[in-house]
PDB file of C-alpha atoms in Angstrom:
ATOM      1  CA  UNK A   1      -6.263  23.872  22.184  1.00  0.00           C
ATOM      2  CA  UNK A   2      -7.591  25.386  18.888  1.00  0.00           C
ATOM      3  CA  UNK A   3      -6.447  23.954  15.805  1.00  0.00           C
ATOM      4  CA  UNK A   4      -3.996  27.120  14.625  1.00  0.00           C
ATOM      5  CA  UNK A   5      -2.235  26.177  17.923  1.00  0.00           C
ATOM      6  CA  UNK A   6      -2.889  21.962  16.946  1.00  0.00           C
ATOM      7  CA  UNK A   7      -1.052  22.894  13.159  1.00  0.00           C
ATOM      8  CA  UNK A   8       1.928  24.822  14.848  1.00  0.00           C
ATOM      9  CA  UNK A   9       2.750  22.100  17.862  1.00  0.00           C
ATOM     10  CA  UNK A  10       3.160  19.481  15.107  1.00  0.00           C
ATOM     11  CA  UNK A  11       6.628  18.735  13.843  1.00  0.00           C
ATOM     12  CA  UNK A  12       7.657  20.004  10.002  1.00  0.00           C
ATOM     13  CA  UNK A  13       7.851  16.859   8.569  1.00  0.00           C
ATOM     14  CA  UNK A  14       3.964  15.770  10.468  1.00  0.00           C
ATOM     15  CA  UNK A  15       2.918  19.137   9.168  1.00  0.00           C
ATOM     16  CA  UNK A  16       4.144  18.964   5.893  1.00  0.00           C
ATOM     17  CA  UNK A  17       2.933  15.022   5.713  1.00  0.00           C
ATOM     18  CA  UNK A  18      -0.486  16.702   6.675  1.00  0.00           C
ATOM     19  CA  UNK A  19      -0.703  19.072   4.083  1.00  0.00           C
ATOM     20  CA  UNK A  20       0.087  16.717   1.489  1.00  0.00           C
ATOM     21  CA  UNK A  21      -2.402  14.812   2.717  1.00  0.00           C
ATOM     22  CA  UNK A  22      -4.630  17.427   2.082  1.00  0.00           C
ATOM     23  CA  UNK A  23      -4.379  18.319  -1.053  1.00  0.00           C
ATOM     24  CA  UNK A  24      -4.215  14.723  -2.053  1.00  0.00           C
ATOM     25  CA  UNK A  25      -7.811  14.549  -0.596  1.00  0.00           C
ATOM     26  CA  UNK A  26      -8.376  17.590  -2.017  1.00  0.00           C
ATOM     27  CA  UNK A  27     -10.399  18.836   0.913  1.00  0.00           C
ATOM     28  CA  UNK A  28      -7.638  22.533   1.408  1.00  0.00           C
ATOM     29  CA  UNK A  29      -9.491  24.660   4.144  1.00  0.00           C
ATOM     30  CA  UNK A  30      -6.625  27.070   5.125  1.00  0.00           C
ATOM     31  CA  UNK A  31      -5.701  26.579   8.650  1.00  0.00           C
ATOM     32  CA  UNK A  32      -8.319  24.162   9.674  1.00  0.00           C
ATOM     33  CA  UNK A  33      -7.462  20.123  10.156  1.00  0.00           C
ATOM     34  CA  UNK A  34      -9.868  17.187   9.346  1.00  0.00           C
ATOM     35  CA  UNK A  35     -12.641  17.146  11.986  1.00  0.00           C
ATOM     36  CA  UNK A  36     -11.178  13.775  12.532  1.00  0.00           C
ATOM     37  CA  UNK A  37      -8.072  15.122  14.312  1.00  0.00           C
ATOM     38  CA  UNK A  38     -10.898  17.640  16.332  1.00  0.00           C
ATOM     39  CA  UNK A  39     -12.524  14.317  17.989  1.00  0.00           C
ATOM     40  CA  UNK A  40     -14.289  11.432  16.951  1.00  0.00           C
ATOM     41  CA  UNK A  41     -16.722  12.861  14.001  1.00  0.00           C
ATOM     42  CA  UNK A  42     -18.298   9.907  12.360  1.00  0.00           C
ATOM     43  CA  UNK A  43     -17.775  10.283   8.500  1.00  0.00           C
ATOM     44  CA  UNK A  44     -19.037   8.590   5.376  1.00  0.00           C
ATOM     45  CA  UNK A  45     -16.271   7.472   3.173  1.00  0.00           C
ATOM     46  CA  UNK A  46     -18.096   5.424   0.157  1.00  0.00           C
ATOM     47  CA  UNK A  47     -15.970   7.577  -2.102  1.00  0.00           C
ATOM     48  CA  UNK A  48     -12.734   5.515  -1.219  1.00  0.00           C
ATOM     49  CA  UNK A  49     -14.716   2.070  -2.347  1.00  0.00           C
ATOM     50  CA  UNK A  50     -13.590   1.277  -5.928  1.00  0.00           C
ATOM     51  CA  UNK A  51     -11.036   3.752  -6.300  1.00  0.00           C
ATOM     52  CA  UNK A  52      -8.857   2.255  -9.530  1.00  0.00           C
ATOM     53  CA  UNK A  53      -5.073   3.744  -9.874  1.00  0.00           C
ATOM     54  CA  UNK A  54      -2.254   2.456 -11.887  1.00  0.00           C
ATOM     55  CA  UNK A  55       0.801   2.632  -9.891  1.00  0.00           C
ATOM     56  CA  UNK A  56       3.708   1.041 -10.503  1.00  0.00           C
ATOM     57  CA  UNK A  57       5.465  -0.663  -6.620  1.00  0.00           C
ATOM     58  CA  UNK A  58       8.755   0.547  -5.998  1.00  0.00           C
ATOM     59  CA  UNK A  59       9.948  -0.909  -3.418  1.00  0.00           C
ATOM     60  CA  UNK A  60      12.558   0.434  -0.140  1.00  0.00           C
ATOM     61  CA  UNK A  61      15.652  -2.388  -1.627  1.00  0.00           C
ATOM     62  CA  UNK A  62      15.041  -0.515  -5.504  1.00  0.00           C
ATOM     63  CA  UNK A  63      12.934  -3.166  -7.238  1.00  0.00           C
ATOM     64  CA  UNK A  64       9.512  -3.046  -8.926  1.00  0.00           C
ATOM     65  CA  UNK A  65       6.899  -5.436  -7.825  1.00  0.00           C
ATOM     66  CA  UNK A  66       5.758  -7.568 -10.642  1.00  0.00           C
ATOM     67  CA  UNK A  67       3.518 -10.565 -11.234  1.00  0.00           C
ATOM     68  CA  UNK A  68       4.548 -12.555 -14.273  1.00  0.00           C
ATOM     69  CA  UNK A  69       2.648 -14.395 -16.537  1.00  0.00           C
ATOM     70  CA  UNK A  70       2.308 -17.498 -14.787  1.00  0.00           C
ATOM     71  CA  UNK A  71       1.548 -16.098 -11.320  1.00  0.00           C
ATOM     72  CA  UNK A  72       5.267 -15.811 -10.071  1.00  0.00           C
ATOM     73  CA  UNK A  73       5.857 -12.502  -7.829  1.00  0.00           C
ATOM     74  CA  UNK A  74       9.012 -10.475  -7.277  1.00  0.00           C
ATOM     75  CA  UNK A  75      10.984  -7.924  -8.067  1.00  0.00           C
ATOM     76  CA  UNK A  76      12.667  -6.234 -11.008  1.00  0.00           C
ATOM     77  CA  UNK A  77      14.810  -3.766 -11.835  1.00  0.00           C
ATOM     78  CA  UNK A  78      13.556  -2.739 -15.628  1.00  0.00           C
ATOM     79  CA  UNK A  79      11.541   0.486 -15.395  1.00  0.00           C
ATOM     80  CA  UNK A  80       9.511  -0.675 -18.568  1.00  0.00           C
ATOM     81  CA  UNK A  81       8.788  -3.825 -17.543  1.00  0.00           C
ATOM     82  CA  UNK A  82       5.142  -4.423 -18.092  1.00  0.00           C
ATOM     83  CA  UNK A  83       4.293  -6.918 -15.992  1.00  0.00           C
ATOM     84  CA  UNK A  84       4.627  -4.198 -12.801  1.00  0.00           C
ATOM     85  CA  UNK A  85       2.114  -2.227 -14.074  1.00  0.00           C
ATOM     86  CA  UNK A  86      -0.094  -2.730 -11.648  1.00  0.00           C
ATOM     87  CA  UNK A  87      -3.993  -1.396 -10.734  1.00  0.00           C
ATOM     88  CA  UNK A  88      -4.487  -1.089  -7.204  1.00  0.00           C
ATOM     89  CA  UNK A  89      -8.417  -0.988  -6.262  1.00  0.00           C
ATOM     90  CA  UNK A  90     -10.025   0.325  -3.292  1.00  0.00           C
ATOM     91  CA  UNK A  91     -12.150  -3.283  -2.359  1.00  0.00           C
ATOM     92  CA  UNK A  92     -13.139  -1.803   1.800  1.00  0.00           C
ATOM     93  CA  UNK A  93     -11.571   1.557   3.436  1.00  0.00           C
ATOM     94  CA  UNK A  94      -8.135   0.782   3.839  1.00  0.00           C
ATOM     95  CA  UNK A  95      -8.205  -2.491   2.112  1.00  0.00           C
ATOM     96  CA  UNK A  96      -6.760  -2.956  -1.383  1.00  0.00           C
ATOM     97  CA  UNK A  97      -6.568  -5.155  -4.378  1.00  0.00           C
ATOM     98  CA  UNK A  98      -2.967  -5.155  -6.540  1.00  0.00           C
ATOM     99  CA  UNK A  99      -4.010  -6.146  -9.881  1.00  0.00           C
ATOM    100  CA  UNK A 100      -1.363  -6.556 -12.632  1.00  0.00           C
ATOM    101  CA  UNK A 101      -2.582  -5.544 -15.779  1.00  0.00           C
ATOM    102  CA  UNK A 102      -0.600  -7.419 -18.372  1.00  0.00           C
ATOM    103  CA  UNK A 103      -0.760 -10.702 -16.753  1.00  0.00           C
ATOM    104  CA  UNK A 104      -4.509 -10.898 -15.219  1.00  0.00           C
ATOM    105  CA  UNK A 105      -3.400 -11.587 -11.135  1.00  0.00           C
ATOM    106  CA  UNK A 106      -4.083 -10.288  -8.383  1.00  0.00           C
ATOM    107  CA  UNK A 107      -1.361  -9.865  -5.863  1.00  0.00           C
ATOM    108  CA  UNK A 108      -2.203 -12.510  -2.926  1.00  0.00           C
ATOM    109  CA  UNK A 109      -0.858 -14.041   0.460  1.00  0.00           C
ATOM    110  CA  UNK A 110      -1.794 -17.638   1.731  1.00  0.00           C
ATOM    111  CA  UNK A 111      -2.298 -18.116   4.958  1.00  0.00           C
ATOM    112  CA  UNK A 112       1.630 -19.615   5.220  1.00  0.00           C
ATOM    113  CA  UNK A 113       2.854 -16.114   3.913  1.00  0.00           C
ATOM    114  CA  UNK A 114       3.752 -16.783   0.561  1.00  0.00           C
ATOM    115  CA  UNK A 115       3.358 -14.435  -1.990  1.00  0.00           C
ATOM    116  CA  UNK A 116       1.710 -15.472  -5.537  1.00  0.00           C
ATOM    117  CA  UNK A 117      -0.386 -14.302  -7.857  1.00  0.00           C
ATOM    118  CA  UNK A 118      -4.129 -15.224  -8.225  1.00  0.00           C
ATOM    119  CA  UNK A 119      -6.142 -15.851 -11.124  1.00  0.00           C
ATOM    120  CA  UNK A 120      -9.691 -15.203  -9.160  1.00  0.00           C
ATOM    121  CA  UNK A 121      -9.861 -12.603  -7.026  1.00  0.00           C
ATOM    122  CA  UNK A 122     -10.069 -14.108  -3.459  1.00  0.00           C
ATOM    123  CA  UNK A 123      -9.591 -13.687   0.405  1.00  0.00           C
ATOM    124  CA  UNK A 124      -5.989 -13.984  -0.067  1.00  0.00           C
ATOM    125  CA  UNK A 125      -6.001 -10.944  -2.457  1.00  0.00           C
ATOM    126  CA  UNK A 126      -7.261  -8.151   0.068  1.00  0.00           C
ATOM    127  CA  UNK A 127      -4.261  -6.038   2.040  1.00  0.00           C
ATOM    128  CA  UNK A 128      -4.438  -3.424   4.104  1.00  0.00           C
ATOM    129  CA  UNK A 129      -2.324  -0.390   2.855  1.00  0.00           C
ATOM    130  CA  UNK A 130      -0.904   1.824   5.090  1.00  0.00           C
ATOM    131  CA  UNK A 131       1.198   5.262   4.479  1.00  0.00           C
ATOM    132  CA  UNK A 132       4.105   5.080   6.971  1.00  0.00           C
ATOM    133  CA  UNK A 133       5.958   7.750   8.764  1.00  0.00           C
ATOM    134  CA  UNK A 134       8.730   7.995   5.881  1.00  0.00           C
ATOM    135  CA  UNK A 135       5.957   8.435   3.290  1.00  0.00           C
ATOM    136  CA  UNK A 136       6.168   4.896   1.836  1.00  0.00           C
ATOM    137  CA  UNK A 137       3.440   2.417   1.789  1.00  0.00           C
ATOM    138  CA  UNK A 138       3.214  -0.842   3.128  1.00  0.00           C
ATOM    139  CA  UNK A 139       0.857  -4.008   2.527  1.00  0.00           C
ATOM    140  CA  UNK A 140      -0.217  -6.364   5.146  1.00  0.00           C
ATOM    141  CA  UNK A 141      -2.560  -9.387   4.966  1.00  0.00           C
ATOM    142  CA  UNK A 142      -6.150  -8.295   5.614  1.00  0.00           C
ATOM    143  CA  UNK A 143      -7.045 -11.940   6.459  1.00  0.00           C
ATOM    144  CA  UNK A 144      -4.068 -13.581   7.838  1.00  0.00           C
ATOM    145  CA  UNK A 145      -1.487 -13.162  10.960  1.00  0.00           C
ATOM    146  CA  UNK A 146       1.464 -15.340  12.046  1.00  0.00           C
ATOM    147  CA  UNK A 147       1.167 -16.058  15.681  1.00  0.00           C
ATOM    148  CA  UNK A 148      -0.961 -12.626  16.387  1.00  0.00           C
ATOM    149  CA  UNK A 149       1.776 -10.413  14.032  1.00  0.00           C
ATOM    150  CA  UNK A 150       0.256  -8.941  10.430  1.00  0.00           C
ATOM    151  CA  UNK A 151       2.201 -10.256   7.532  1.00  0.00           C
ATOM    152  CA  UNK A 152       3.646  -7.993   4.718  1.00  0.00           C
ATOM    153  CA  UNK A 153       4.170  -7.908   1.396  1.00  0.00           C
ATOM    154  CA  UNK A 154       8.007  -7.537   1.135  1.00  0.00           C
ATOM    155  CA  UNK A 155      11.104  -8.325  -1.145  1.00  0.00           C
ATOM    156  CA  UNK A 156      14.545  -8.599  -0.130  1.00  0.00           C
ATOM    157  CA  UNK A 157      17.670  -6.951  -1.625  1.00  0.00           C
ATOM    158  CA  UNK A 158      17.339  -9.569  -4.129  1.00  0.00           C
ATOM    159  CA  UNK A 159      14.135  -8.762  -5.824  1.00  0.00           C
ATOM    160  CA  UNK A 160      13.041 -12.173  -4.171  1.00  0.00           C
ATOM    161  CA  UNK A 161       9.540 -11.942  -1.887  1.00  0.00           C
ATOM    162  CA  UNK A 162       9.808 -12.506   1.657  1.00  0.00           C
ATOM    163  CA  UNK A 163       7.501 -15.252   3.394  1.00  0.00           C
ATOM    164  CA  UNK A 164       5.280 -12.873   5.906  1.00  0.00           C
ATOM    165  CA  UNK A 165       6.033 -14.557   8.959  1.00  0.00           C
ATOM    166  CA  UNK A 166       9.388 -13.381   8.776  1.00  0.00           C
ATOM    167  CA  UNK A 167       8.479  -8.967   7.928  1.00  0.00           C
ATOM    168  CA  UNK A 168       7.692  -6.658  10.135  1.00  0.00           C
ATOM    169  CA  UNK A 169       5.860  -3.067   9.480  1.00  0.00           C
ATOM    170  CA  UNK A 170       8.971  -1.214  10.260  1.00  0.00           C
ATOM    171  CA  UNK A 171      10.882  -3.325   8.028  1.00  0.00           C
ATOM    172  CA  UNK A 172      12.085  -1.241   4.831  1.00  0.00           C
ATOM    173  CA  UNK A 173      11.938  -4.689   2.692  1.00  0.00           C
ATOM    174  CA  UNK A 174       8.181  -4.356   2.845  1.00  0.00           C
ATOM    175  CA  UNK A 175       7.975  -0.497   2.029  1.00  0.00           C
ATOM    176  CA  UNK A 176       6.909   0.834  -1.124  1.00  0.00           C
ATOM    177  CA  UNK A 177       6.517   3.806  -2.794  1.00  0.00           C
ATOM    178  CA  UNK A 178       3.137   3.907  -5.409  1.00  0.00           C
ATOM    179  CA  UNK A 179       4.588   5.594  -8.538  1.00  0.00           C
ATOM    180  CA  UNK A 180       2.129   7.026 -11.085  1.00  0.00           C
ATOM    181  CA  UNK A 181       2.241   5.322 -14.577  1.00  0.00           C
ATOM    182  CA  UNK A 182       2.647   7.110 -17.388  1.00  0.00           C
ATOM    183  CA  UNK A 183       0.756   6.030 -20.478  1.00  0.00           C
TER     184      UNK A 183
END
C-alpha cells in the first residue's frame, strides 16, 4: 500500500489529527507520512530533550491546574490566576516536567498517588504525556503504577485532584488541554 493510498484509508478526524501533527512538527512534505508510519525507521529525537513551553492546564471538568504557594495542587476556575502558569519541560522523549512558575514546584505524584507539588525536582516529578484520541493530553506517572495500572494526573468536577489509583487514561477527569500563555 503506498502512502497516497495509507493518507486516504485513514478516517477525517485521524487525517486531520495527522496533519496537525505535522505542521506542529513542522516537518510538511505534501502527501508523504513520517517514515515512522512506513515501518520501523530508527530516528534521533535529541531535539525533543529540553523543550521549555508555558502552557497553562485546562482540564476536561473546566478547571486550570495550579500549584499554590505552599505546594497544594488543584484546580481553579480564574483565567488570570498566576499560580497555573505553568512551564512544561521535555526531561526524556515523552516524559515531562510541569513546573509552575510563580510558586517554584514542580508538579509530582508519590508512589500512593497523591498529587503535590515539589520543591526539588525529583522521581516523583517526571510524567509521561500523551495526546489522546480527542486531542487532549493526559499525564501519567513515569515511575509509579497501582497494582500494574499507570496513574494520572486528574481533578474532579470539583477542581479537587484525584488520588491515581482511582483514574484511568480514558477518564476525562485526567484530560487536559495545553493552552498557550500569553505574556
Amino acid at each position: 500500500m503506498d502512502t497516497d493510498t495509507l493518507c486516504l484509508s485513514l478516517s477525517p478526524p485521524a487525517r486531520l489529527l495527522l496533519l496537525l501533527l505535522i505542521a506542529v512538527i513542522g516537518v510538511f512534505r505534501p502527501c508523504h507520512l513520517p517514515s515512522s508510519c512506513a515501518g520501523r525507521h530508527v530516528r534521533s529525537y535529541n531535539h525533543l530533550q529540553g523543550d521549555v513551553r508555558w502552557r497553562k492546564l485546562f482540564s476536561f471538568t473546566k478547571y486550570f491546574l495550579k500549584i499554590e504557594k505552599n505546594g497544594k495542587v488543584s484546580g481553579t476556575k480564574k483565567e488570570n490566576c498566576p499560580y497555573s502558569i505553568l512551564e512544561i519541560t521535555s526531561v526524556e522523549i515523552g516524559v515531562v516536567a510541569v513546573k509552575a512558575i510563580n510558586s517554584n514546584y514542580y508538579l509530582a505524584m508519590n508512589k500512593k498517588g497523591k498529587l503535590y507539588g515539589s520543591k526539588e525536582f525529583n522521581n516523583d516529578c517526571k510524567l509521561k504525556e500523551r495526546i489522546e484520541e480527542n486531542g487532549y493530553n493526559t499525564y501519567a506517572s513515569f515511575n509509579w503504577q497501582h497494582n500494574g495500572r499507570q496513574m494520572y494526573v486528574a481533578l474532579n468536577g470539583k477542581g479537587a485532584p484525584r488520588r491515581g489509583q482511582k483514574t484511568r487514561r480514558k477518564n476525562t477527569s485526567a484530560h487536559f488541554l495545553p493552552m498557550v500563555v500569553h505574556s
